[in-house]
C-alpha cells in the first residue's frame, strides 16, 4: 500500500508539473507557477518515498535472511564446489558431456546469484560489491566460454577455461568470506 501511494504521488506530481508548464505561453496563465512548483515537489516527494521504501525492503530482506554477506558467501561456495567438480572430471568428458555439465551450473546457481546482483550491490556498497562480483563475473564468463567451445566441438579449449574459472570463483569466495566474517569490537 505505501508503494502504491508513493507511485500515485509521483504520477500526480508529474501530471501537475506538466499542466503547470503548459501555462507558460505569452501571457503566463494564472496559477502556472503554483502548479509547476507543486507538481515538481510532489514528483520529488514520490520519488524519494519510493527510494526509501525500496531501501527498507532490501534491509528487511537482509535482516530476515533474504540477503546477507553470509548468504552470498554460501552461494559462491556452492558454485565453487560445482566448478571444482567439473574441472576434476573434465578430462574424461567429451564435448557434449562437458557442455551438459556446464549448463546446469550456468542456468542454476550462477543465474540465481546473478539475478540478485543489484540487491547485493545495494547491500554491500559499491567497493565491497566490486571486490566480490568481479571474481564471480569472470568465472561466469569463462564458464559460458567453455560451454560455447564445447558445443562448437572444441573440448580442449573448453577444458583450458575451467582452471581459470575455478581461480576466479575462488577469489570471489575469499572476498565474500571476508565480508561475512564477524568483526571484533
Tab-separated table of C-alpha atoms in Angstrom:
chain	number	residue	atom	x	y	z
A	1	UNK	CA	0.000	0.000	0.000
A	2	UNK	CA	2.756	2.539	0.782
A	3	UNK	CA	4.379	1.776	-2.588
A	4	UNK	CA	1.099	2.390	-4.386
A	5	UNK	CA	0.655	5.689	-2.563
A	6	UNK	CA	4.219	6.789	-3.374
A	7	UNK	CA	3.711	5.912	-7.038
A	8	UNK	CA	0.427	7.797	-7.074
A	9	UNK	CA	2.102	10.904	-5.604
A	10	UNK	CA	4.846	10.609	-8.223
A	11	UNK	CA	2.386	10.338	-11.130
A	12	UNK	CA	0.100	13.099	-9.850
A	13	UNK	CA	3.130	15.326	-9.310
A	14	UNK	CA	4.323	14.706	-12.849
A	15	UNK	CA	0.867	15.498	-14.227
A	16	UNK	CA	0.620	18.706	-12.173
A	17	UNK	CA	4.067	19.811	-13.314
A	18	UNK	CA	3.132	19.101	-16.929
A	19	UNK	CA	-0.108	21.081	-16.690
A	20	UNK	CA	1.717	23.892	-14.900
A	21	UNK	CA	4.459	24.080	-17.510
A	22	UNK	CA	1.858	24.210	-20.289
A	23	UNK	CA	0.675	27.532	-18.871
A	24	UNK	CA	3.908	29.357	-19.716
A	25	UNK	CA	2.761	30.844	-23.000
A	26	UNK	CA	2.532	34.586	-23.612
A	27	UNK	CA	0.978	35.792	-21.354
A	28	UNK	CA	1.716	33.388	-18.495
A	29	UNK	CA	-1.520	31.925	-17.190
A	30	UNK	CA	-2.595	32.456	-13.588
A	31	UNK	CA	-1.567	29.539	-11.408
A	32	UNK	CA	1.063	28.164	-13.822
A	33	UNK	CA	3.888	28.746	-11.353
A	34	UNK	CA	1.903	27.218	-8.497
A	35	UNK	CA	1.038	24.085	-10.471
A	36	UNK	CA	4.598	23.701	-11.705
A	37	UNK	CA	6.140	24.073	-8.243
A	38	UNK	CA	3.538	21.831	-6.574
A	39	UNK	CA	3.984	19.229	-9.298
A	40	UNK	CA	7.761	19.247	-9.036
A	41	UNK	CA	7.561	18.991	-5.246
A	42	UNK	CA	5.136	16.057	-5.447
A	43	UNK	CA	7.296	14.330	-8.061
A	44	UNK	CA	10.394	14.658	-5.888
A	45	UNK	CA	8.478	13.538	-2.780
A	46	UNK	CA	7.075	10.497	-4.587
A	47	UNK	CA	10.497	9.551	-5.934
A	48	UNK	CA	12.148	9.891	-2.540
A	49	UNK	CA	9.378	7.855	-0.917
A	50	UNK	CA	9.806	5.063	-3.479
A	51	UNK	CA	13.542	5.047	-2.913
A	52	UNK	CA	13.130	4.903	0.873
A	53	UNK	CA	10.616	2.057	0.575
A	54	UNK	CA	12.985	0.131	-1.678
A	55	UNK	CA	15.857	0.558	0.786
A	56	UNK	CA	13.607	-0.570	3.627
A	57	UNK	CA	12.630	-3.717	1.675
A	58	UNK	CA	16.283	-4.516	0.991
A	59	UNK	CA	17.221	-4.009	4.643
A	60	UNK	CA	14.298	-6.182	5.767
A	61	UNK	CA	15.333	-8.900	3.335
A	62	UNK	CA	18.895	-8.794	4.607
A	63	UNK	CA	17.769	-8.899	8.238
A	64	UNK	CA	15.299	-11.686	7.506
A	65	UNK	CA	17.907	-13.880	5.833
A	66	UNK	CA	16.905	-12.965	2.291
A	67	UNK	CA	20.217	-11.268	1.568
A	68	UNK	CA	23.293	-11.217	3.716
A	69	UNK	CA	27.039	-11.430	3.179
A	70	UNK	CA	26.980	-14.952	4.639
A	71	UNK	CA	24.328	-15.991	2.103
A	72	UNK	CA	26.436	-14.572	-0.715
A	73	UNK	CA	29.459	-16.489	0.543
A	74	UNK	CA	27.414	-19.704	0.710
A	75	UNK	CA	26.076	-19.259	-2.838
A	76	UNK	CA	29.575	-18.601	-4.181
A	77	UNK	CA	30.941	-21.623	-2.300
A	78	UNK	CA	28.268	-23.812	-3.907
A	79	UNK	CA	29.298	-22.577	-7.355
A	80	UNK	CA	32.962	-23.108	-6.446
A	81	UNK	CA	32.304	-26.745	-5.461
A	82	UNK	CA	30.477	-27.381	-8.733
A	83	UNK	CA	33.265	-25.784	-10.801
A	84	UNK	CA	35.917	-27.785	-8.916
A	85	UNK	CA	33.970	-30.996	-9.502
A	86	UNK	CA	33.601	-30.159	-13.174
A	87	UNK	CA	37.302	-29.297	-13.558
A	88	UNK	CA	38.290	-32.595	-11.917
A	89	UNK	CA	36.056	-34.628	-14.235
A	90	UNK	CA	36.587	-32.587	-17.418
A	91	UNK	CA	39.471	-34.653	-18.807
A	92	UNK	CA	37.227	-37.691	-19.223
A	93	UNK	CA	34.297	-35.832	-20.778
A	94	UNK	CA	33.555	-35.407	-24.449
A	95	UNK	CA	32.290	-32.117	-25.853
A	96	UNK	CA	28.597	-32.951	-25.401
A	97	UNK	CA	29.068	-34.211	-21.841
A	98	UNK	CA	31.206	-31.206	-20.964
A	99	UNK	CA	28.555	-28.798	-22.228
A	100	UNK	CA	25.884	-30.809	-20.416
A	101	UNK	CA	27.817	-30.466	-17.128
A	102	UNK	CA	28.445	-26.726	-17.553
A	103	UNK	CA	24.868	-25.842	-18.492
A	104	UNK	CA	23.240	-26.588	-15.105
A	105	UNK	CA	25.890	-24.512	-13.320
A	106	UNK	CA	25.193	-21.506	-15.536
A	107	UNK	CA	21.418	-21.896	-15.543
A	108	UNK	CA	21.186	-22.830	-11.862
A	109	UNK	CA	23.294	-21.228	-9.136
A	110	UNK	CA	25.062	-18.722	-11.425
A	111	UNK	CA	21.759	-17.472	-12.813
A	112	UNK	CA	20.124	-17.286	-9.379
A	113	UNK	CA	23.027	-15.356	-7.888
A	114	UNK	CA	23.436	-13.135	-10.937
A	115	UNK	CA	19.778	-12.161	-10.907
A	116	UNK	CA	20.249	-10.613	-7.448
A	117	UNK	CA	23.299	-8.520	-8.338
A	118	UNK	CA	21.566	-5.160	-7.852
A	119	UNK	CA	20.278	-6.122	-4.425
A	120	UNK	CA	23.741	-7.280	-3.363
A	121	UNK	CA	25.261	-4.063	-4.733
A	122	UNK	CA	22.921	-2.044	-2.519
A	123	UNK	CA	23.514	-4.282	0.477
A	124	UNK	CA	27.306	-4.375	0.278
A	125	UNK	CA	28.100	-0.968	-1.154
A	126	UNK	CA	29.972	-0.322	-4.371
A	127	UNK	CA	33.519	-1.115	-3.264
A	128	UNK	CA	32.778	-4.389	-1.457
A	129	UNK	CA	30.378	-5.467	-4.196
A	130	UNK	CA	33.019	-4.858	-6.880
A	131	UNK	CA	35.619	-6.898	-4.985
A	132	UNK	CA	33.291	-9.899	-4.747
A	133	UNK	CA	31.414	-9.582	-8.008
A	134	UNK	CA	34.447	-9.197	-10.265
A	135	UNK	CA	35.541	-12.763	-9.491
A	136	UNK	CA	32.036	-14.120	-9.928
A	137	UNK	CA	31.534	-12.283	-13.223
A	138	UNK	CA	34.851	-13.526	-14.615
A	139	UNK	CA	34.069	-17.106	-13.582
A	140	UNK	CA	30.605	-16.927	-15.116
A	141	UNK	CA	32.007	-15.528	-18.368
A	142	UNK	CA	34.696	-18.227	-18.518
A	143	UNK	CA	32.125	-20.956	-17.900
A	144	UNK	CA	29.982	-19.531	-20.696
A	145	UNK	CA	33.036	-19.509	-22.989
A	146	UNK	CA	33.816	-23.104	-22.061
A	147	UNK	CA	30.223	-24.116	-22.753
A	148	UNK	CA	30.323	-22.370	-26.124
A	149	UNK	CA	33.621	-24.003	-27.065
A	150	UNK	CA	32.366	-27.421	-26.009
A	151	UNK	CA	29.154	-27.081	-28.015
A	152	UNK	CA	31.202	-25.941	-31.026
A	153	UNK	CA	33.309	-29.106	-30.788
A	154	UNK	CA	36.473	-27.712	-29.177
A	155	UNK	CA	36.687	-29.611	-25.871
A	156	UNK	CA	40.409	-28.942	-25.258
A	157	UNK	CA	39.868	-25.196	-25.435
A	158	UNK	CA	36.816	-25.558	-23.191
A	159	UNK	CA	38.817	-27.526	-20.626
A	160	UNK	CA	41.512	-24.835	-20.644
A	161	UNK	CA	38.969	-22.266	-19.403
A	162	UNK	CA	37.928	-24.311	-16.361
A	163	UNK	CA	41.030	-23.740	-14.163
A	164	UNK	CA	40.754	-20.015	-14.827
A	165	UNK	CA	37.049	-20.112	-13.884
A	166	UNK	CA	37.943	-22.042	-10.735
A	167	UNK	CA	40.576	-19.447	-9.826
A	168	UNK	CA	38.146	-16.549	-10.374
A	169	UNK	CA	35.313	-18.084	-8.336
A	170	UNK	CA	37.806	-18.924	-5.560
A	171	UNK	CA	38.844	-15.265	-5.440
A	172	UNK	CA	35.179	-14.257	-5.174
A	173	UNK	CA	34.692	-16.784	-2.356
A	174	UNK	CA	37.640	-15.359	-0.421
A	175	UNK	CA	36.288	-11.815	-0.733
A	176	UNK	CA	32.768	-12.888	0.274
A	177	UNK	CA	34.088	-14.871	3.242
A	178	UNK	CA	35.984	-11.800	4.431
A	179	UNK	CA	32.770	-9.768	4.273
A	180	UNK	CA	30.776	-12.446	6.081
A	181	UNK	CA	33.355	-12.908	8.841
A	182	UNK	CA	32.287	-11.382	12.152
A	183	UNK	CA	34.274	-8.305	13.054
A	184	UNK	CA	35.705	-7.909	16.528
A	185	UNK	CA	34.524	-4.898	18.525
